[in-house]
Amino acid sequence: MNVKSRHHLRSDAVADIADALADNLGVELDADSFEKVEFEDSDWDVVLVDGEPYVLYVAEDEPFLTVQGANAHPPEKHVVTVDTGAISFVSDGADIMRPGITEADDDISEGDLVAINEEAHGKFLAVGRAMADGSDMVGESGKVVTSIHHVGDDLFEFSV
């Protein structure tokens, strides 16, 4: 991933990120520095929080935690939990299927961004977009989360 530009965020942009993460995920980010990184070869923009790539803009006005951000600041909401059998698939970037899901927050609505974690150790593996409401995610068949960012992808491997 080639960096196109990098600049510190204004206080109002930092407040927007903090509000969105608190409202959607129940996460409070307390940091000294917020720096936006734009890439030449990606549609993603990333915010470095005290130098770490913790926030991802999936859309222009839709900040969400990266996998690293979710592991450093575990979300309390919008979490989908998968069983150990799904770990290798999710870690390779596969979309999440109903049979691999053991639990999903009821506050998830179709179209929401979600953090995917695994049940054994509680580690976050991916970020995705819900294709169903949380109350309808556990079941026998069908794809319910489209993977956007996962462990081992270019963004996960990105370092400053």
mmCIF file of C-alpha atoms in Angstrom:
data_model
loop_
_atom_site.group_PDB
_atom_site.id
_atom_site.type_symbol
_atom_site.label_atom_id
_atom_site.label_comp_id
_atom_site.label_asym_id
_atom_site.label_seq_id
_atom_site.Cartn_x
_atom_site.Cartn_y
_atom_site.Cartn_z
ATOM 1 C CA MET A 1 0.000 0.000 0.000
ATOM 2 C CA ASN A 2 1.576 3.242 -1.179
ATOM 3 C CA VAL A 3 0.862 6.339 0.887
ATOM 4 C CA LYS A 4 -0.560 9.197 -1.174
ATOM 5 C CA SER A 5 -0.920 11.745 1.627
ATOM 6 C CA ARG A 6 -0.774 12.036 5.373
ATOM 7 C CA HIS A 7 -2.074 14.836 7.589
ATOM 8 C CA HIS A 8 -3.195 15.502 11.151
ATOM 9 C CA LEU A 9 -6.941 15.762 11.662
ATOM 10 C CA ARG A 10 -8.688 18.851 12.953
ATOM 11 C CA SER A 11 -10.430 18.621 16.298
ATOM 12 C CA ASP A 12 -13.909 18.516 14.712
ATOM 13 C CA ALA A 13 -12.923 15.504 12.561
ATOM 14 C CA VAL A 14 -11.489 13.768 15.638
ATOM 15 C CA ALA A 15 -14.745 14.468 17.503
ATOM 16 C CA ASP A 16 -16.756 12.960 14.612
ATOM 17 C CA ILE A 17 -14.659 9.779 14.757
ATOM 18 C CA ALA A 18 -14.925 9.569 18.546
ATOM 19 C CA ASP A 19 -18.706 10.069 18.438
ATOM 20 C CA ALA A 20 -19.215 7.470 15.685
ATOM 21 C CA LEU A 21 -17.109 4.835 17.468
ATOM 22 C CA ALA A 22 -18.778 5.514 20.814
ATOM 23 C CA ASP A 23 -22.292 5.382 19.320
ATOM 24 C CA ASN A 24 -21.801 2.370 17.021
ATOM 25 C CA LEU A 25 -19.326 0.270 18.991
ATOM 26 C CA GLY A 26 -19.288 1.532 22.567
ATOM 27 C CA VAL A 27 -15.565 2.345 22.183
ATOM 28 C CA GLU A 28 -13.837 5.370 23.692
ATOM 29 C CA LEU A 29 -10.608 6.339 21.927
ATOM 30 C CA ASP A 30 -8.418 8.513 24.120
ATOM 31 C CA ALA A 31 -5.314 9.541 22.186
ATOM 32 C CA ASP A 32 -2.955 12.449 21.641
ATOM 33 C CA SER A 33 -2.654 12.214 17.872
ATOM 34 C CA PHE A 34 -5.028 11.417 14.987
ATOM 35 C CA GLU A 35 -3.465 11.353 11.529
ATOM 36 C CA LYS A 36 -5.328 10.505 8.305
ATOM 37 C CA VAL A 37 -3.497 8.430 5.695
ATOM 38 C CA GLU A 38 -4.737 8.204 2.107
ATOM 39 C CA PHE A 39 -3.386 5.516 -0.209
ATOM 40 C CA GLU A 40 -2.633 5.653 -3.936
ATOM 41 C CA ASP A 41 -3.727 2.073 -4.561
ATOM 42 C CA SER A 42 -6.744 1.694 -2.265
ATOM 43 C CA ASP A 43 -10.186 3.180 -1.702
ATOM 44 C CA TRP A 44 -9.599 3.036 2.047
ATOM 45 C CA ASP A 45 -8.471 5.890 4.210
ATOM 46 C CA VAL A 46 -6.937 5.022 7.563
ATOM 47 C CA VAL A 47 -6.567 7.078 10.706
ATOM 48 C CA LEU A 48 -3.451 6.504 12.751
ATOM 49 C CA VAL A 49 -4.317 6.817 16.425
ATOM 50 C CA ASP A 50 -1.110 7.621 18.281
ATOM 51 C CA GLY A 51 0.722 6.144 15.284
ATOM 52 C CA GLU A 52 -1.286 2.903 15.067
ATOM 53 C CA PRO A 53 -3.718 2.118 12.181
ATOM 54 C CA TYR A 54 -6.809 1.780 14.369
ATOM 55 C CA VAL A 55 -9.547 3.478 12.336
ATOM 56 C CA LEU A 56 -10.702 2.697 8.810
ATOM 57 C CA TYR A 57 -13.018 4.751 6.640
ATOM 58 C CA VAL A 58 -15.053 2.194 4.700
ATOM 59 C CA ALA A 59 -17.018 5.043 3.140
ATOM 60 C CA GLU A 60 -16.221 8.753 3.297
ATOM 61 C CA ASP A 61 -18.305 9.368 6.414
ATOM 62 C CA GLU A 62 -18.256 5.889 7.964
ATOM 63 C CA PRO A 63 -15.344 5.422 10.406
ATOM 64 C CA PHE A 64 -14.935 1.985 11.948
ATOM 65 C CA LEU A 65 -12.185 0.127 13.784
ATOM 66 C CA THR A 66 -9.591 -1.861 11.866
ATOM 67 C CA VAL A 67 -8.824 -5.401 13.070
ATOM 68 C CA GLN A 68 -5.868 -3.966 15.012
ATOM 69 C CA GLY A 69 -8.122 -1.250 16.443
ATOM 70 C CA ALA A 70 -10.750 -3.783 17.525
ATOM 71 C CA ASN A 71 -8.130 -5.909 19.269
ATOM 72 C CA ALA A 72 -6.665 -2.849 21.046
ATOM 73 C CA HIS A 73 -10.085 -1.349 21.904
ATOM 74 C CA PRO A 74 -12.625 -4.223 21.912
ATOM 75 C CA PRO A 75 -16.070 -3.135 20.745
ATOM 76 C CA GLU A 76 -19.061 -3.718 22.989
ATOM 77 C CA LYS A 77 -21.619 -3.498 20.161
ATOM 78 C CA HIS A 78 -21.913 -4.632 16.534
ATOM 79 C CA VAL A 79 -19.954 -7.818 17.215
ATOM 80 C CA VAL A 80 -20.441 -11.142 15.439
ATOM 81 C CA THR A 81 -18.776 -14.173 17.039
ATOM 82 C CA VAL A 82 -17.664 -17.200 14.999
ATOM 83 C CA ASP A 83 -16.739 -20.703 16.115
ATOM 84 C CA THR A 84 -13.230 -22.157 15.872
ATOM 85 C CA GLY A 85 -14.079 -23.972 12.640
ATOM 86 C CA ALA A 86 -14.624 -20.640 10.877
ATOM 87 C CA ILE A 87 -11.358 -18.997 11.977
ATOM 88 C CA SER A 88 -9.201 -20.095 9.037
ATOM 89 C CA PHE A 89 -11.847 -19.077 6.490
ATOM 90 C CA VAL A 90 -12.498 -15.673 8.066
ATOM 91 C CA SER A 91 -8.746 -15.052 8.405
ATOM 92 C CA ASP A 92 -8.364 -15.727 4.677
ATOM 93 C CA GLY A 93 -11.003 -13.103 3.838
ATOM 94 C CA ALA A 94 -14.018 -15.341 3.297
ATOM 95 C CA ASP A 95 -17.494 -13.942 3.824
ATOM 96 C CA ILE A 96 -19.170 -15.154 7.012
ATOM 97 C CA MET A 97 -21.798 -17.871 6.738
ATOM 98 C CA ARG A 98 -24.587 -18.618 9.234
ATOM 99 C CA PRO A 99 -23.322 -22.071 10.289
ATOM 100 C CA GLY A 100 -20.048 -20.566 11.599
ATOM 101 C CA ILE A 101 -21.733 -17.925 13.739
ATOM 102 C CA THR A 102 -22.315 -18.672 17.409
ATOM 103 C CA GLU A 103 -23.604 -15.235 18.426
ATOM 104 C CA ALA A 104 -24.508 -11.847 16.940
ATOM 105 C CA ASP A 105 -25.608 -8.659 18.666
ATOM 106 C CA ASP A 106 -29.326 -7.952 18.356
ATOM 107 C CA ASP A 107 -28.554 -4.265 17.700
ATOM 108 C CA ILE A 108 -27.059 -5.114 14.278
ATOM 109 C CA SER A 109 -29.166 -4.064 11.299
ATOM 110 C CA GLU A 110 -28.690 -5.131 7.707
ATOM 111 C CA GLY A 111 -26.073 -2.837 6.145
ATOM 112 C CA ASP A 112 -24.226 -2.086 9.412
ATOM 113 C CA LEU A 113 -20.494 -2.521 9.735
ATOM 114 C CA VAL A 114 -19.595 -5.297 12.181
ATOM 115 C CA ALA A 115 -16.493 -6.631 13.927
ATOM 116 C CA ILE A 116 -15.932 -10.387 13.696
ATOM 117 C CA ASN A 117 -14.317 -12.155 16.630
ATOM 118 C CA GLU A 118 -13.652 -15.770 17.496
ATOM 119 C CA GLU A 119 -15.222 -17.460 20.483
ATOM 120 C CA ALA A 120 -12.197 -19.268 21.944
ATOM 121 C CA HIS A 121 -9.938 -16.300 22.729
ATOM 122 C CA GLY A 122 -12.082 -13.291 21.833
ATOM 123 C CA LYS A 123 -9.614 -12.051 19.207
ATOM 124 C CA PHE A 124 -10.981 -9.970 16.344
ATOM 125 C CA LEU A 125 -10.355 -11.408 12.893
ATOM 126 C CA ALA A 126 -12.229 -9.217 10.430
ATOM 127 C CA VAL A 127 -14.493 -6.295 9.698
ATOM 128 C CA GLY A 128 -17.518 -6.760 7.460
ATOM 129 C CA ARG A 129 -20.879 -5.476 6.332
ATOM 130 C CA ALA A 130 -23.998 -7.204 7.691
ATOM 131 C CA MET A 131 -26.300 -8.720 5.074
ATOM 132 C CA ALA A 132 -28.921 -9.537 7.715
ATOM 133 C CA ASP A 133 -30.103 -8.279 11.081
ATOM 134 C CA GLY A 134 -28.199 -9.616 14.101
ATOM 135 C CA SER A 135 -31.255 -11.536 15.299
ATOM 136 C CA ASP A 136 -31.269 -13.447 11.990
ATOM 137 C CA MET A 137 -27.549 -14.308 11.747
ATOM 138 C CA VAL A 138 -27.374 -17.597 13.625
ATOM 139 C CA GLY A 139 -28.746 -20.460 11.571
ATOM 140 C CA GLU A 140 -28.200 -23.302 9.160
ATOM 141 C CA SER A 141 -27.245 -21.761 5.817
ATOM 142 C CA GLY A 142 -26.509 -18.605 3.890
ATOM 143 C CA LYS A 143 -24.018 -15.773 3.768
ATOM 144 C CA VAL A 144 -24.744 -13.052 6.348
ATOM 145 C CA VAL A 145 -21.613 -10.851 6.476
ATOM 146 C CA THR A 146 -19.510 -9.624 3.562
ATOM 147 C CA SER A 147 -15.840 -9.394 4.531
ATOM 148 C CA ILE A 148 -14.197 -5.990 4.027
ATOM 149 C CA HIS A 149 -10.916 -6.202 5.968
ATOM 150 C CA HIS A 150 -9.296 -9.203 7.641
ATOM 151 C CA VAL A 151 -6.196 -10.472 9.397
ATOM 152 C CA GLY A 152 -3.312 -10.743 6.943
ATOM 153 C CA ASP A 153 -4.674 -8.432 4.217
ATOM 154 C CA ASP A 154 -2.728 -5.403 2.938
ATOM 155 C CA LEU A 155 -4.263 -3.069 5.500
ATOM 156 C CA PHE A 156 -3.499 -5.467 8.361
ATOM 157 C CA GLU A 157 0.124 -5.684 7.170
ATOM 158 C CA PHE A 158 0.416 -1.890 6.745
ATOM 159 C CA SER A 159 2.932 -0.265 9.040
ATOM 160 C CA VAL A 160 4.048 3.311 9.252
#
